[in-house]
Coordinates of C-alpha atoms in Angstrom, one line a residue:
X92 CA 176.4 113.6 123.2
X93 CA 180.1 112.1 122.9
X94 CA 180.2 108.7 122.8
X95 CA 182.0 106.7 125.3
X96 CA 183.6 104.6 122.5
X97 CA 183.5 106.1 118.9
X98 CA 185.1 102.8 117.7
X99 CA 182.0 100.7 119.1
X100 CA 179.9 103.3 117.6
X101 CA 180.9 103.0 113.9
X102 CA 181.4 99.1 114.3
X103 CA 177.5 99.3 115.1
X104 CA 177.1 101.3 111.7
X105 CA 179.1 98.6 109.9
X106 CA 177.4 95.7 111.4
X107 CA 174.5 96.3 113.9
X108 CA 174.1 96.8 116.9
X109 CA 172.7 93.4 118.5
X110 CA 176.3 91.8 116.5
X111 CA 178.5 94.3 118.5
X112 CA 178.4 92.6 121.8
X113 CA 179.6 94.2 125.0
X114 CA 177.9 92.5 128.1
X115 CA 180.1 90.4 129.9
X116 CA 177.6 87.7 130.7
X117 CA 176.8 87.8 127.2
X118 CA 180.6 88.0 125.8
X119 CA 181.8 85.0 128.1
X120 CA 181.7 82.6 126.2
X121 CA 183.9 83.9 123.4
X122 CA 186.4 84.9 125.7
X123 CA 187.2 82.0 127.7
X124 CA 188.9 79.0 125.8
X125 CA 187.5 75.6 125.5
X126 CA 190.6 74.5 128.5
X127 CA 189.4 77.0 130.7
X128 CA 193.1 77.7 130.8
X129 CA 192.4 81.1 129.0
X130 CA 190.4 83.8 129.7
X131 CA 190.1 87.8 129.5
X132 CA 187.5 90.3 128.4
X133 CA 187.7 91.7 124.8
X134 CA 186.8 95.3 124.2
X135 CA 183.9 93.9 121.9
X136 CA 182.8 90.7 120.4
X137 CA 181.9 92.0 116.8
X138 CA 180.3 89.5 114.2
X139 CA 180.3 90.4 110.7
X140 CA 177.7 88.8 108.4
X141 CA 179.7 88.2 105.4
X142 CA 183.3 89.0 104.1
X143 CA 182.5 92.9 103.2
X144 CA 181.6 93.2 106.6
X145 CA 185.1 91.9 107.4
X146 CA 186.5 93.8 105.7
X147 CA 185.1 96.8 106.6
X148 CA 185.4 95.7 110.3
X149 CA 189.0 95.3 109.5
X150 CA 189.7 98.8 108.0
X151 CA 187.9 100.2 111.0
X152 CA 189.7 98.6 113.9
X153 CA 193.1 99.6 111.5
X154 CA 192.3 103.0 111.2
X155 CA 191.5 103.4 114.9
X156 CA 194.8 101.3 115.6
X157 CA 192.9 98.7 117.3
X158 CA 194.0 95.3 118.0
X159 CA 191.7 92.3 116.5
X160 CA 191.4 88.6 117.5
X161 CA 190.1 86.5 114.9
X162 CA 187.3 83.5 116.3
X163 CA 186.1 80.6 114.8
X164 CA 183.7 78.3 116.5
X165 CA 186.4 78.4 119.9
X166 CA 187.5 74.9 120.1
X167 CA 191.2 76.0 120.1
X168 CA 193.8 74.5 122.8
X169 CA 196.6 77.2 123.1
X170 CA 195.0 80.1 123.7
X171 CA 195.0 81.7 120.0
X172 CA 191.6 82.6 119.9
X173 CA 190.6 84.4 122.9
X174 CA 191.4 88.2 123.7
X175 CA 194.5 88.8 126.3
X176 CA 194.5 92.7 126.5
X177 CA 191.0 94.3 125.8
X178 CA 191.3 93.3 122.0
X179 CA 188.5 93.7 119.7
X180 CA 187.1 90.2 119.2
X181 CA 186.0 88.9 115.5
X182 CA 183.4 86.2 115.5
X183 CA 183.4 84.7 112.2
X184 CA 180.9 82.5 113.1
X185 CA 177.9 83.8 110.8
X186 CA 180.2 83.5 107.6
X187 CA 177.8 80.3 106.8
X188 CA 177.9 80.4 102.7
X189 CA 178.2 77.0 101.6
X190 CA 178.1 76.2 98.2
X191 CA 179.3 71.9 96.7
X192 CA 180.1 71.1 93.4
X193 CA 179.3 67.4 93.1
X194 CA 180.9 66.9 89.7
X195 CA 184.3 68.3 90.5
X196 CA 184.4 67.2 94.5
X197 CA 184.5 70.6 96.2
X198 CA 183.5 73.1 98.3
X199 CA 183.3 76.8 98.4
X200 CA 182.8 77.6 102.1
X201 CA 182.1 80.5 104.5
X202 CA 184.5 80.7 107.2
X203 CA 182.2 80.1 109.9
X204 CA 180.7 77.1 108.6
X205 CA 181.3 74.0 110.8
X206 CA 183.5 71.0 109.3
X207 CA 180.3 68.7 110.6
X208 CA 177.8 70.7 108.5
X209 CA 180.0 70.3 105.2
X210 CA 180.7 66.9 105.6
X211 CA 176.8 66.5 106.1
X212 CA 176.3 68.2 102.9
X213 CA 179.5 66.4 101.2
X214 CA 178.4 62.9 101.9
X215 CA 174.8 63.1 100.7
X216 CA 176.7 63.8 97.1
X217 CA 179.4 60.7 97.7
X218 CA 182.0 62.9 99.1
X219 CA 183.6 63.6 102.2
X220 CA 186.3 66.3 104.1
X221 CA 189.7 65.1 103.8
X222 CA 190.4 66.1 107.8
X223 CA 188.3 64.7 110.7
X224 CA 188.3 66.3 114.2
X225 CA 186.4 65.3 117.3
X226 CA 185.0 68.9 117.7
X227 CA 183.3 68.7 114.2
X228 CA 180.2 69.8 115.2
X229 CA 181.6 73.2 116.8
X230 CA 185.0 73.5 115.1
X231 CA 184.8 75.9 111.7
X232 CA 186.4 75.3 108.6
X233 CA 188.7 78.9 108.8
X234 CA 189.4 78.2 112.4
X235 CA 190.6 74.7 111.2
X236 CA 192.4 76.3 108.0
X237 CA 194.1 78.7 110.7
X238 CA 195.7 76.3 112.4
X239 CA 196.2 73.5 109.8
X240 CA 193.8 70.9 111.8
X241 CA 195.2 68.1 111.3
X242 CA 192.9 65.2 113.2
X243 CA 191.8 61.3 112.8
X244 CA 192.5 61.0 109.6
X245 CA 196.0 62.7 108.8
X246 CA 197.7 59.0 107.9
X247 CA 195.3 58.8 104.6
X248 CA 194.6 62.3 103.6
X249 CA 197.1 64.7 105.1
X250 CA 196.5 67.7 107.3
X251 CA 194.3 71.0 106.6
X252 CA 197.1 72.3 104.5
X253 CA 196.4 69.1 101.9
X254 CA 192.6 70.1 101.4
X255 CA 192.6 73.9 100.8
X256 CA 192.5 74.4 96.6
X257 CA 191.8 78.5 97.6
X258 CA 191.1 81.1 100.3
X259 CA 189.6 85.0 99.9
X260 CA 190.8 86.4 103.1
X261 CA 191.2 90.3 104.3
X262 CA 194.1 92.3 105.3
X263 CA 194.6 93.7 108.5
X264 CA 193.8 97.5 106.6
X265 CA 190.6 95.5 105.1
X266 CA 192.3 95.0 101.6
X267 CA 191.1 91.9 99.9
X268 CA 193.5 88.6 98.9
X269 CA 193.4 85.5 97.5
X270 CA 190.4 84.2 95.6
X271 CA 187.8 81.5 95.3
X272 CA 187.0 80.0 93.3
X273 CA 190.6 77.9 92.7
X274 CA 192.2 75.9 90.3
X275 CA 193.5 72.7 91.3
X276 CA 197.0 73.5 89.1
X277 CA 197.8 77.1 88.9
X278 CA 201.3 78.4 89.1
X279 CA 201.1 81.7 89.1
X280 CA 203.4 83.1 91.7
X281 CA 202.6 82.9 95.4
X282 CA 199.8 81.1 96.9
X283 CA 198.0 82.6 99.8
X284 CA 195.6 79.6 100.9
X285 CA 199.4 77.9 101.4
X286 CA 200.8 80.9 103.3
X287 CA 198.0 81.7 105.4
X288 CA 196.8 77.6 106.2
X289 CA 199.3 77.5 110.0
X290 CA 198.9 81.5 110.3
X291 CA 196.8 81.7 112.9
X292 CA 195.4 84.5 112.4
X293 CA 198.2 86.6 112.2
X294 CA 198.6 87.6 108.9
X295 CA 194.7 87.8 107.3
X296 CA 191.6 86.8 108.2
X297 CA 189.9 84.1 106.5
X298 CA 186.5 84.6 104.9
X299 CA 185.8 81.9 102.4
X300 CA 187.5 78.5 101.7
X301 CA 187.7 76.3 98.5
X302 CA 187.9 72.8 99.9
X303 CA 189.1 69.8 97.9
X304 CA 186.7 66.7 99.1
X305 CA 187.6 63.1 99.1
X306 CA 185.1 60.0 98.0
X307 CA 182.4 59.3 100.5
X308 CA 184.1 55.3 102.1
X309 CA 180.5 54.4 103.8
X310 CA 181.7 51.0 104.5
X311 CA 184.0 51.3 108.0
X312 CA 185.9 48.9 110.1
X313 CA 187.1 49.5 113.3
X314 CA 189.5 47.3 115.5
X315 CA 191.0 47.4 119.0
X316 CA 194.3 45.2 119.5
X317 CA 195.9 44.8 123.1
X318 CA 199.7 45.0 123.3
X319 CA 202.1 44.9 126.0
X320 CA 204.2 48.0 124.8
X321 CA 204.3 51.6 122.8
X322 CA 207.3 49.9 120.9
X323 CA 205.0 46.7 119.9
X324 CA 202.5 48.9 118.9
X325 CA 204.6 51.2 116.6
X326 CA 206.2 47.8 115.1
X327 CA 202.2 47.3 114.5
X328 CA 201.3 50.3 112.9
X329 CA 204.0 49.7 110.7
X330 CA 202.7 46.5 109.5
X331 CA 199.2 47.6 109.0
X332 CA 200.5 50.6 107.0
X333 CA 202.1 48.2 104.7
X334 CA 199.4 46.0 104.6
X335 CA 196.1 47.6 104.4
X336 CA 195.6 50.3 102.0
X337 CA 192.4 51.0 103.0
X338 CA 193.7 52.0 106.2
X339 CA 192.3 55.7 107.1
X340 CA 193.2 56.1 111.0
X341 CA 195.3 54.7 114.0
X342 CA 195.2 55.7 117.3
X343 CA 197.0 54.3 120.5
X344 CA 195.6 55.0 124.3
X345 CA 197.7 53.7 127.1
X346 CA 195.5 51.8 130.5
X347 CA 195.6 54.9 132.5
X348 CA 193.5 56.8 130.2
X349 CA 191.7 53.7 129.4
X350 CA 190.7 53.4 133.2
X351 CA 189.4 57.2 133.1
X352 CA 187.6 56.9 129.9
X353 CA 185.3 53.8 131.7
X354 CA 185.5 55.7 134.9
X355 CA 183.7 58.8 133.4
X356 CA 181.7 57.0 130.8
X357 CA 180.9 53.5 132.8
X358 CA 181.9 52.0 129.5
X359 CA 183.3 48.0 130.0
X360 CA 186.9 47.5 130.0
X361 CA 187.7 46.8 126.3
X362 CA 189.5 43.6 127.0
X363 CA 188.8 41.4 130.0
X364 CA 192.2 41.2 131.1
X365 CA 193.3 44.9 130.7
X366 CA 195.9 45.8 128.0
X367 CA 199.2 48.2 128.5
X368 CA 198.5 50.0 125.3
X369 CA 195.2 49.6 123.2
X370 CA 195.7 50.0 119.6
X371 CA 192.5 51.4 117.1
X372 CA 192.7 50.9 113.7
X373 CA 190.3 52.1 111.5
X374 CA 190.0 50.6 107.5
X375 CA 187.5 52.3 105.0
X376 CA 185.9 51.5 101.4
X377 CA 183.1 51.2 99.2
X378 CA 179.3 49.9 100.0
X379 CA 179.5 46.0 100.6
X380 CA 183.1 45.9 100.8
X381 CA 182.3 45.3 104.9
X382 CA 183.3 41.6 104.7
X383 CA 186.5 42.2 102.8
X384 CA 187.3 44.8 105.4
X385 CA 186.9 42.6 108.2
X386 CA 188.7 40.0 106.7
X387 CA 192.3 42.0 105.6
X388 CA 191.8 43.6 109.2
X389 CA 191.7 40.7 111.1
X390 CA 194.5 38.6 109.3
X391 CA 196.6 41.9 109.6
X392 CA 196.2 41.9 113.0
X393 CA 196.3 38.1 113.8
X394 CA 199.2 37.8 112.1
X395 CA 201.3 40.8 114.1
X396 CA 202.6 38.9 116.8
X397 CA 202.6 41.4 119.0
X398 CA 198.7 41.8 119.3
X399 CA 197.5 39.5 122.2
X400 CA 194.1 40.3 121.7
X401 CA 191.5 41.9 119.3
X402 CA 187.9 43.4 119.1
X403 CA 186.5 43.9 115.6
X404 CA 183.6 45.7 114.6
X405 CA 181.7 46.9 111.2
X406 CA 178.1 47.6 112.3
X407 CA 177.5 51.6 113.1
X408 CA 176.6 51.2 116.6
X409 CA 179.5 48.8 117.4
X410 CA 181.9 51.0 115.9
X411 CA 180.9 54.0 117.7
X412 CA 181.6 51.9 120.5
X413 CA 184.7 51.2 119.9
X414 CA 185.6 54.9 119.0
X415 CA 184.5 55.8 122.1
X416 CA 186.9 54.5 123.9
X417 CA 189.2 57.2 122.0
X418 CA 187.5 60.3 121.9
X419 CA 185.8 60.4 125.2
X420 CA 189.3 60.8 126.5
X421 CA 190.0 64.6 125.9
X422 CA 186.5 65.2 128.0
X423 CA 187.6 62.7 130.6
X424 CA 190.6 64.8 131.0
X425 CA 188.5 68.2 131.6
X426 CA 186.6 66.4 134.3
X427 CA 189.4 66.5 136.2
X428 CA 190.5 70.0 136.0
X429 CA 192.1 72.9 133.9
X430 CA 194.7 70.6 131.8
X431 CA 197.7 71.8 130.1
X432 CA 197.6 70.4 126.8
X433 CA 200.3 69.4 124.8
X434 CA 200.4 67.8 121.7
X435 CA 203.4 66.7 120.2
X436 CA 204.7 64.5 117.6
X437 CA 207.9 62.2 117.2
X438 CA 209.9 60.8 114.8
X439 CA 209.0 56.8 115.1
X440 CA 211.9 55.9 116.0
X441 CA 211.9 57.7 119.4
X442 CA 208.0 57.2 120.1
X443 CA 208.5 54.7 122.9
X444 CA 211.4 55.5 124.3
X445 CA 209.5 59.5 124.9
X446 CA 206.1 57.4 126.0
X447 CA 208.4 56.2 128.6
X448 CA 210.6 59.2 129.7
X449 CA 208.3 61.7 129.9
X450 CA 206.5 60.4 133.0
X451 CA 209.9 61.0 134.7
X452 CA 210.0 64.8 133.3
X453 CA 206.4 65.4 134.2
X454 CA 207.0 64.0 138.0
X455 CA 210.5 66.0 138.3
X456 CA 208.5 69.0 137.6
X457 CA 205.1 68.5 139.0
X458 CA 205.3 65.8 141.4
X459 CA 201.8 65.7 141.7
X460 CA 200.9 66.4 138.2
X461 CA 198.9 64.0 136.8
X462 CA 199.3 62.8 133.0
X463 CA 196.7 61.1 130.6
X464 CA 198.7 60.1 127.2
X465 CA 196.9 59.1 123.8
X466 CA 197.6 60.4 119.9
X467 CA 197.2 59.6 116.3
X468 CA 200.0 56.9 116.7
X469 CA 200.1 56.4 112.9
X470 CA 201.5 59.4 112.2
X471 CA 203.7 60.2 115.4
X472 CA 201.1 62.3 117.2
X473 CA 201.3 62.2 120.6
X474 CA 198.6 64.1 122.8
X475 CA 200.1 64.5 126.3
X476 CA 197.8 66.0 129.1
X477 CA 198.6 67.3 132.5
X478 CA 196.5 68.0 135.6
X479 CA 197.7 69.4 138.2
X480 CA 199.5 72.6 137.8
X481 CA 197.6 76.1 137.4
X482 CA 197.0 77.8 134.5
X483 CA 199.8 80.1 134.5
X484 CA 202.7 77.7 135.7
X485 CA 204.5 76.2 132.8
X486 CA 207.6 74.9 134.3
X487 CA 205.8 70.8 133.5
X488 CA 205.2 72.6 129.9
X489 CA 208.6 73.8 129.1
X490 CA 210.2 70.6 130.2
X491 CA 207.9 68.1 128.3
X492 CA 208.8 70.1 125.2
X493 CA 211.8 70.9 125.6
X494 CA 212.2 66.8 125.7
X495 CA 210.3 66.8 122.5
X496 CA 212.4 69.4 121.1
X497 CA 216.2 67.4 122.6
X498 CA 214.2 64.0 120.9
X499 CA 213.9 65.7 117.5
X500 CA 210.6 66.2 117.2
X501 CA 207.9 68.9 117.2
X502 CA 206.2 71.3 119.7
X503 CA 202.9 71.4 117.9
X504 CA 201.3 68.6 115.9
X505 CA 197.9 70.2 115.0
X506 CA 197.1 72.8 117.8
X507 CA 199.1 75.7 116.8
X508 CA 201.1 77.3 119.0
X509 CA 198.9 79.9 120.0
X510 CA 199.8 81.8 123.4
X511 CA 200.6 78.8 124.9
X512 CA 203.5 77.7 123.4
X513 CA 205.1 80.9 121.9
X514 CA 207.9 80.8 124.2
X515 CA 209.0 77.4 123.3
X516 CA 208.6 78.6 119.5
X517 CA 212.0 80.2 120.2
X518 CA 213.6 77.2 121.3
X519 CA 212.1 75.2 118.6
X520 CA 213.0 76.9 115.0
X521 CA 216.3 78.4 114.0
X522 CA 216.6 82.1 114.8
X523 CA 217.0 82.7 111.1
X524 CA 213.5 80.8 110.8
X525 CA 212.1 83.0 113.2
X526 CA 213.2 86.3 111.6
X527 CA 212.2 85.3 108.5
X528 CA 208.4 84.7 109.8
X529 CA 208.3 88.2 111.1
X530 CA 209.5 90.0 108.4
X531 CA 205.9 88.1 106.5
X532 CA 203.9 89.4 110.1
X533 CA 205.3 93.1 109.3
X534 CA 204.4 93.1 105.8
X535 CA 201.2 92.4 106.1
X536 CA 200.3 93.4 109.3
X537 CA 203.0 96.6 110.0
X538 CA 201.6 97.7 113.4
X539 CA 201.2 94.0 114.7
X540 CA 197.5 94.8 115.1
X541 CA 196.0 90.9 114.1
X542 CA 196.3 88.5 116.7
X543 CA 198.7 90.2 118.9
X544 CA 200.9 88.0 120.9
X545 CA 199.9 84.6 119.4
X546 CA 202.3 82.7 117.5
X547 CA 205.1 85.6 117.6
X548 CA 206.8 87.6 119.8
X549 CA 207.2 90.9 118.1
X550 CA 210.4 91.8 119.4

């Protein structure tokens, strides 16, 4: 008997059968985004067990010229990681090796492994993972790799990009780059963990990681300042940034999405008299430096004058608390629909004066648009949601960046740019730029057949 799809056939020879999946109830929730904003059915959810299986996955899908989308744990924002036109879909999640070296503070890690599980494993030996996300229980280190996650803790330890020593990744035709383990100083021509940390996807797949860790800082202080303003608060960061050392995250939420965070959560109002922007600062260090903490914290902050008000915390619970007030914002958003995310970042000097202006854009556009604004103020990072329009209508989109793009600054931050924002990618790097980035896609991937129509247009 002829099969009805010889490709599904020998992918069940490579793999399995029960790891090619092609029930829709049981496919759904690989091919839906965590938004909701993007959706379609993939020819096949396939998940390989280790990186020969990718490989060979990878050859196969080439020789039968079929398109693959690579997945990590699905957490992405822009679309990048769900099928669009019948594609082959390429769960990485069972890629779970995870090997630490506690001597030399790293990790050699399976793609699908979760950044939550390796910092479990990290901190029992007195490290840590450089980046911090609020997904870290569901988000995977390649899927974070992919996109250069960059997260809460960018201001001390830099982005993705900062934390990757290594990579072994496959080809589109299943041929083998890269390598792990690394060397912390090896100059020997190009460097593939560097080329392929931002990809997306689009040029290999990722199979195993060589991570970089940073010393486990147990002791943590957290504080929430009131200001007036998003320029008194940038004049703020500046001062703590100068001041504290210890200093490993700040993050800024304006009272709108303050309101909906206590709203959703029935958390208290931070402050009793409300607060026009709320700044959280986070410090970090050794066991028993708590009090010393506290102390530069506070004085830091009592002695900004533009912080009316403070809320300091060092105990676990207390902390969480006060976190919470930051990261229950993205699903306070979702509750109120399909958002169009878009996160952004600014040059300092024109934080405020965008904070302000782009309430205008969004209302010109979507006058009934709703938008919930927070970010990693530290480092320019502006998250900026929008409720209101449908999926498919980016007309409040392609003004708020294009604002971004007139103020100088950048269309993506740390989400990638995905399907979402590949339009604006044209508007946003020289064409020479541009060009340049293809001519990488079509030498590693000729016939355009990994990721197609994230990140480039092929034309």
């Amino acid at each position: 008997m002829v099969s009805a799809d010889p490709l599904l056939d020998r992918l069940r020879d490579l793999v399995g059968t029960r790891h090619v999946l092609t029930e829709r109830d049981v496919c759904a929730s690989y091919e839906t985004d965590w938004t909701q904003r993007y959706h379609s059915s993939a020819r096949a959810v396939v998940r390989p067990a280790d990186p020969a299986q990718v490989r060979s996955v990878l050859a196969c899908c080439s020789e039968h010229g079929a398109p693959v989308v690579p997945q990590g744990g699905n957490t992405g924002l822009v679309g990048g990681s769900v099928p669009r036109n019948h594609e082959v879909l390429l769960s990485l999640r069972r890629l779970q090796h995870l090997e630490l070296d506690p001597i030399a503070g790293e990790a050699v890690v399976g793609a699908g492994v979760t950044l939550g599980a390796v910092q479990d494993r990290a901190r029992v030996a007195g490290w840590d993972v450089g980046v911090d996300i609020g997904a870290r229980d569901t988000a995977t280190i390649g899927g974070m790799v992919a996109t250069n996650a960059g997260g809460l803790h960018l201001l001390r330890y830099g982005p993705m990009a900062d934390q990757v020593l290594g990579c072994d990744a496959a080809l589109v035709d299943g041929t083998r780059i890269g390598h792990v383990p690394a060397l912390r100083k090896d100059n020997t021509g190009y460097r593939w963990e560097r080329i392929l940390t931002g990809s997306e996807g689009t040029l290999a797949v990722l199979t195993t990681i060589h991570l970089r860790l940073v010393p486990y800082l147990s002791a943590r202080v957290v504080a929430l300042a009131a200001l007036e303003t998003i320029e008194d608060a940038v004049r703020c960061c500046s001062v703590l940034r100068r001041r504290l050392p210890s200093l490993v995250a700040l993050e800024a939420c304006l009272a709108d999405g303050i309101d909906l965070v206590c709203a959703h959560t029935a958390l208290p109002q931070p402050f009793a008299e409300g607060a026009p922007v709320v700044l959280l600062a986070e410090c970090a260090g050794q066991p028993g430096e708590e009090d010393r903490l506290v102390a530069a914290l506070g004085n830091a902050l009592g002695e900004t004058p533009e912080v009316r008000d403070t809320v300091v915390a060092s105990a676990a619970g207390a902390r969480a608390r006060l976190w919470r007030y930051r990261e229950a914002h993205t699903e306070a958003v979702n509750a109120l629909g399909i958002p169009h995310k878009l996160d952004v970042t600014l040059p300092a000097s024109e934080l405020a004066r965008f904070a302000r202006d782009v309430h205008a854009t969004v209302a010109a556009h979507g006058p009934t648009a709703r938008l919930v604004m927070w970010g990693h103020l530290g480092d320019g990072n502006l998250h900026v949601n929008v409720i209101g329009p449908e999926p498919d209508d980016t007309r409040v989109d392609d003004a708020v960046l294009d604002l971004v793009i007139a103020r100088g600054g950048s269309i993506s931050a740390e989400h990638g740019i995905g399907v979402a924002k590949r339009a604006a990618l044209a508007r946003a790097r020289p064409a020479t730029d541009l060009a340049a980035m293809r001519a990488v896609k079509q030498a590693l991937d000729p016939s355009w057949l990994l990721n197609p129509g994230a990140l480039l247009n092929q034309a």
